CSV table of C-alpha atoms in Angstrom, one decimal:
chain,number,residue,atom,x,y,z
A,1,UNK,CA,79.5,145.6,78.8
A,2,UNK,CA,76.6,146.8,79.1
A,3,UNK,CA,76.5,149.4,76.7
A,4,UNK,CA,72.9,151.4,75.1
A,5,UNK,CA,73.7,150.6,70.7
A,6,UNK,CA,73.4,154.1,68.9
A,7,UNK,CA,73.9,156.5,71.6
A,8,UNK,CA,76.2,157.1,76.0
A,9,UNK,CA,74.7,155.0,78.7
A,10,UNK,CA,74.4,157.0,81.5
A,11,UNK,CA,77.2,155.9,82.8
A,12,UNK,CA,78.7,153.6,86.1
A,13,UNK,CA,78.3,154.5,89.0
A,14,UNK,CA,77.5,158.6,88.8
A,15,UNK,CA,80.7,159.0,87.6
A,16,UNK,CA,79.2,161.7,85.4
A,17,UNK,CA,78.6,163.8,87.1
A,18,UNK,CA,82.2,163.4,89.1
A,19,UNK,CA,83.9,164.0,86.4
A,20,UNK,CA,81.5,166.8,84.7
A,21,UNK,CA,79.3,167.7,87.1
A,22,UNK,CA,78.3,171.7,87.9
A,23,UNK,CA,82.0,172.6,89.1
A,24,UNK,CA,83.6,171.4,86.3
A,25,UNK,CA,83.8,174.5,83.3
A,26,UNK,CA,80.8,175.9,81.3
A,27,UNK,CA,82.3,174.1,77.9
A,28,UNK,CA,83.4,171.0,79.0
A,29,UNK,CA,80.2,170.3,80.7
A,30,UNK,CA,78.5,170.6,77.3
A,31,UNK,CA,81.3,169.1,75.4
A,32,UNK,CA,80.3,166.2,77.5
A,33,UNK,CA,76.2,166.5,77.0
A,34,UNK,CA,77.3,166.4,73.6
A,35,UNK,CA,78.9,163.4,74.1
A,36,UNK,CA,75.6,162.0,76.5
A,37,UNK,CA,73.5,162.9,73.0
A,38,UNK,CA,75.5,161.9,69.8
A,39,UNK,CA,72.8,160.0,67.3
A,40,UNK,CA,76.0,156.9,66.5
A,41,UNK,CA,75.7,153.8,63.9
A,42,UNK,CA,72.6,151.1,65.6
A,43,UNK,CA,76.2,148.8,65.3
A,44,UNK,CA,77.9,150.4,68.5
A,45,UNK,CA,77.6,149.4,71.6
A,46,UNK,CA,78.9,152.1,73.9
A,47,UNK,CA,79.3,154.0,77.5
A,48,UNK,CA,80.9,156.0,79.7
A,49,UNK,CA,83.5,154.7,81.1
A,50,UNK,CA,86.2,155.7,85.1
A,51,UNK,CA,88.6,158.4,82.6
A,52,UNK,CA,92.3,158.8,83.3
A,53,UNK,CA,93.0,160.9,86.4
A,54,UNK,CA,96.8,162.6,85.4
A,55,UNK,CA,96.7,163.5,81.5
A,56,UNK,CA,94.5,166.8,82.3
A,57,UNK,CA,92.3,169.0,84.8
A,58,UNK,CA,89.0,167.2,83.3
A,59,UNK,CA,88.8,164.3,81.9
A,60,UNK,CA,85.3,162.5,80.6
A,61,UNK,CA,86.2,159.4,79.5
A,62,UNK,CA,83.7,155.7,77.2
A,63,UNK,CA,83.9,152.3,75.8
A,64,UNK,CA,82.6,151.3,72.7
A,65,UNK,CA,82.0,147.4,70.9
A,66,UNK,CA,80.6,147.2,67.3
A,67,UNK,CA,79.0,143.6,67.6
A,68,UNK,CA,77.8,141.7,64.6
A,69,UNK,CA,75.4,140.0,65.0
A,70,UNK,CA,77.2,137.7,68.7
A,71,UNK,CA,80.2,138.6,67.0
A,72,UNK,CA,83.2,141.7,68.2
A,73,UNK,CA,84.8,143.2,65.3
A,74,UNK,CA,86.7,146.1,67.4
A,75,UNK,CA,86.7,148.2,70.1
A,76,UNK,CA,88.2,151.1,71.4
A,77,UNK,CA,88.3,153.5,74.5
A,78,UNK,CA,87.8,157.8,73.8
A,79,UNK,CA,89.1,160.1,75.9
A,80,UNK,CA,87.9,163.7,76.0
A,81,UNK,CA,90.7,166.5,78.1
A,82,UNK,CA,89.7,169.7,79.3
A,83,UNK,CA,92.4,172.3,80.2
A,84,UNK,CA,90.9,175.3,80.4
A,85,UNK,CA,94.2,177.1,80.7
A,86,UNK,CA,95.1,175.3,77.3
A,87,UNK,CA,97.9,173.4,76.7
A,88,UNK,CA,101.1,174.2,74.4
A,89,UNK,CA,101.7,171.0,72.8
A,90,UNK,CA,97.2,171.0,72.1
A,91,UNK,CA,96.9,174.3,70.4
A,92,UNK,CA,93.9,174.7,72.5
A,93,UNK,CA,92.1,173.9,75.7
A,94,UNK,CA,90.7,170.6,74.6
A,95,UNK,CA,92.7,166.6,73.3
A,96,UNK,CA,90.4,163.9,72.4
A,97,UNK,CA,92.7,161.0,72.8
A,98,UNK,CA,91.5,156.9,71.9
A,99,UNK,CA,92.8,153.8,71.7
A,100,UNK,CA,91.2,151.2,68.1
A,101,UNK,CA,91.8,148.0,68.0
A,102,UNK,CA,90.2,144.7,65.9
A,103,UNK,CA,91.4,140.9,64.4
A,104,UNK,CA,92.4,141.0,61.0
A,105,UNK,CA,91.8,138.2,58.6
A,106,UNK,CA,95.2,137.0,57.5
A,107,UNK,CA,95.4,137.9,53.9
A,108,UNK,CA,94.6,141.6,54.9
A,109,UNK,CA,97.4,141.0,57.5
A,110,UNK,CA,100.3,140.7,56.1
A,111,UNK,CA,99.5,143.6,53.4
A,112,UNK,CA,102.7,146.3,53.4
A,113,UNK,CA,100.3,149.5,53.3
A,114,UNK,CA,98.2,148.5,56.5
A,115,UNK,CA,99.5,150.9,58.6
A,116,UNK,CA,100.2,154.0,55.6
A,117,UNK,CA,95.5,153.4,55.1
A,118,UNK,CA,94.6,152.5,59.1
A,119,UNK,CA,96.0,156.2,59.8
A,120,UNK,CA,94.6,157.5,56.9
A,121,UNK,CA,90.9,156.0,57.6
A,122,UNK,CA,91.4,157.9,61.3
A,123,UNK,CA,91.6,161.5,59.5
A,124,UNK,CA,89.8,160.6,57.1
A,125,UNK,CA,86.4,159.9,58.9
A,126,UNK,CA,87.5,163.4,60.7
A,127,UNK,CA,87.6,164.8,57.1
A,128,UNK,CA,84.3,163.3,56.1
A,129,UNK,CA,82.0,164.6,58.1
A,130,UNK,CA,83.6,167.6,58.2
A,131,UNK,CA,85.4,168.3,61.1
A,132,UNK,CA,88.2,170.8,61.9
A,133,UNK,CA,91.2,168.9,63.8
A,134,UNK,CA,95.1,170.2,64.7
A,135,UNK,CA,98.2,168.4,66.1
A,136,UNK,CA,97.2,164.1,65.1
A,137,UNK,CA,99.3,162.2,66.0
A,138,UNK,CA,99.9,158.2,66.6
A,139,UNK,CA,100.5,155.0,65.9
A,140,UNK,CA,99.7,151.8,64.6
A,141,UNK,CA,100.7,148.5,65.8
A,142,UNK,CA,100.2,145.4,64.1
A,143,UNK,CA,100.6,142.1,66.5
A,144,UNK,CA,100.5,138.9,65.4
A,145,UNK,CA,99.9,135.5,68.0
A,146,UNK,CA,101.5,132.1,66.7
A,147,UNK,CA,100.0,129.0,68.5
A,148,UNK,CA,102.1,126.6,70.6
A,149,UNK,CA,102.4,123.2,72.1
A,150,UNK,CA,98.3,123.0,74.6
A,151,UNK,CA,97.8,125.9,72.9
A,152,UNK,CA,99.3,124.4,69.1
A,153,UNK,CA,95.3,123.7,68.1
A,154,UNK,CA,94.9,127.3,66.7
A,155,UNK,CA,94.7,129.2,64.1
A,156,UNK,CA,97.4,132.1,63.9
A,157,UNK,CA,95.8,135.2,64.3
A,158,UNK,CA,96.8,139.1,63.7
A,159,UNK,CA,95.6,142.3,65.5
A,160,UNK,CA,95.2,145.7,64.8
A,161,UNK,CA,96.5,149.1,66.5
A,162,UNK,CA,95.9,152.3,66.4
A,163,UNK,CA,96.5,154.1,69.0
A,164,UNK,CA,96.3,158.5,68.0
A,165,UNK,CA,95.2,161.8,69.8
A,166,UNK,CA,94.2,166.0,68.3
A,167,UNK,CA,92.6,168.9,69.5
A,168,UNK,CA,88.8,169.8,68.2
A,169,UNK,CA,88.5,172.8,66.2
A,170,UNK,CA,87.0,174.7,69.0
A,171,UNK,CA,83.3,176.5,68.6
A,172,UNK,CA,81.1,179.4,70.1
A,173,UNK,CA,82.0,179.5,73.1
A,174,UNK,CA,85.5,177.8,73.2
A,175,UNK,CA,83.4,174.1,72.5
A,176,UNK,CA,84.1,171.5,70.4
A,177,UNK,CA,82.2,169.9,68.2
A,178,UNK,CA,82.6,166.7,70.2
A,179,UNK,CA,79.5,164.8,68.9
A,180,UNK,CA,80.5,164.9,65.9
A,181,UNK,CA,84.5,163.6,66.6
A,182,UNK,CA,82.3,160.8,68.9
A,183,UNK,CA,80.2,159.8,65.3
A,184,UNK,CA,83.6,159.5,63.1
A,185,UNK,CA,85.6,157.7,65.7
A,186,UNK,CA,82.8,155.2,65.2
A,187,UNK,CA,82.7,155.6,62.2
A,188,UNK,CA,86.7,154.2,62.0
A,189,UNK,CA,86.0,151.3,64.7
A,190,UNK,CA,82.9,149.9,62.3
A,191,UNK,CA,86.4,150.1,58.7
A,192,UNK,CA,88.3,148.8,60.8
A,193,UNK,CA,85.9,145.9,61.8
A,194,UNK,CA,84.6,145.7,58.6
A,195,UNK,CA,81.8,147.0,58.2
A,196,UNK,CA,80.7,149.0,54.9
A,197,UNK,CA,80.0,152.8,55.9
A,198,UNK,CA,76.9,154.3,56.3
A,199,UNK,CA,74.2,155.5,53.6
A,200,UNK,CA,76.5,159.9,52.1
A,201,UNK,CA,72.7,160.8,53.3
A,202,UNK,CA,72.1,159.0,55.9
A,203,UNK,CA,75.4,160.7,57.7
A,204,UNK,CA,76.9,163.3,54.4
A,205,UNK,CA,79.4,160.2,55.4
A,206,UNK,CA,82.4,159.8,51.8
A,207,UNK,CA,82.7,155.7,51.8
A,208,UNK,CA,86.2,154.9,52.5
A,209,UNK,CA,87.6,151.0,50.6
A,210,UNK,CA,87.0,148.7,53.4
A,211,UNK,CA,86.5,145.2,52.6
A,212,UNK,CA,83.2,142.9,52.8
A,213,UNK,CA,84.1,140.0,56.0
A,214,UNK,CA,85.0,141.5,58.6
A,215,UNK,CA,88.7,143.2,58.7
A,216,UNK,CA,90.8,146.6,57.8
A,217,UNK,CA,91.4,146.1,53.9
A,218,UNK,CA,93.9,148.5,52.3
A,219,UNK,CA,94.2,149.0,48.3
């Protein structure tokens, strides 16, 4: 994807003007602007993308990939939803929805604790940055591929996928700390991709357990 490292690009085909223009509520516009100006890890390439249209009255979406040189370690999508009238299931007027995925090392893929640990990385990334959130829910899926026939020379692969959503706590003016939630989400992407965490002095992040090589590793 054509994106900027460590910062959000301007989006594609002017879509930002459509989803967060002057007609959108002020809290939503401020939340989107915070996403645009968030300071992120340099390993993350990120850009705005066309959001889903039917999940909420106002939506904004972005895509990201974690790179180690030319190698893609993990990728994901984050969607910001806003309903000014509030949503009973959300317990608020904003909701964040995500999909993240990465390929696993063979010795990690069979660990029975992998789903529980992977989910704890999501909540841990948010908590490590001091972010308040509610109504977190989601799934962790581990899928393996084995190759046959003309593809039999390929090594079997296993991918982990986290689908989740949560309600960010709203602050002054009814605006959540979307920049903080985006940074935490990028921490999760880097973690599931197998990168070391940033230092506590740099971003206030508590180190979470992960391998030195590509892919998550539960303990």
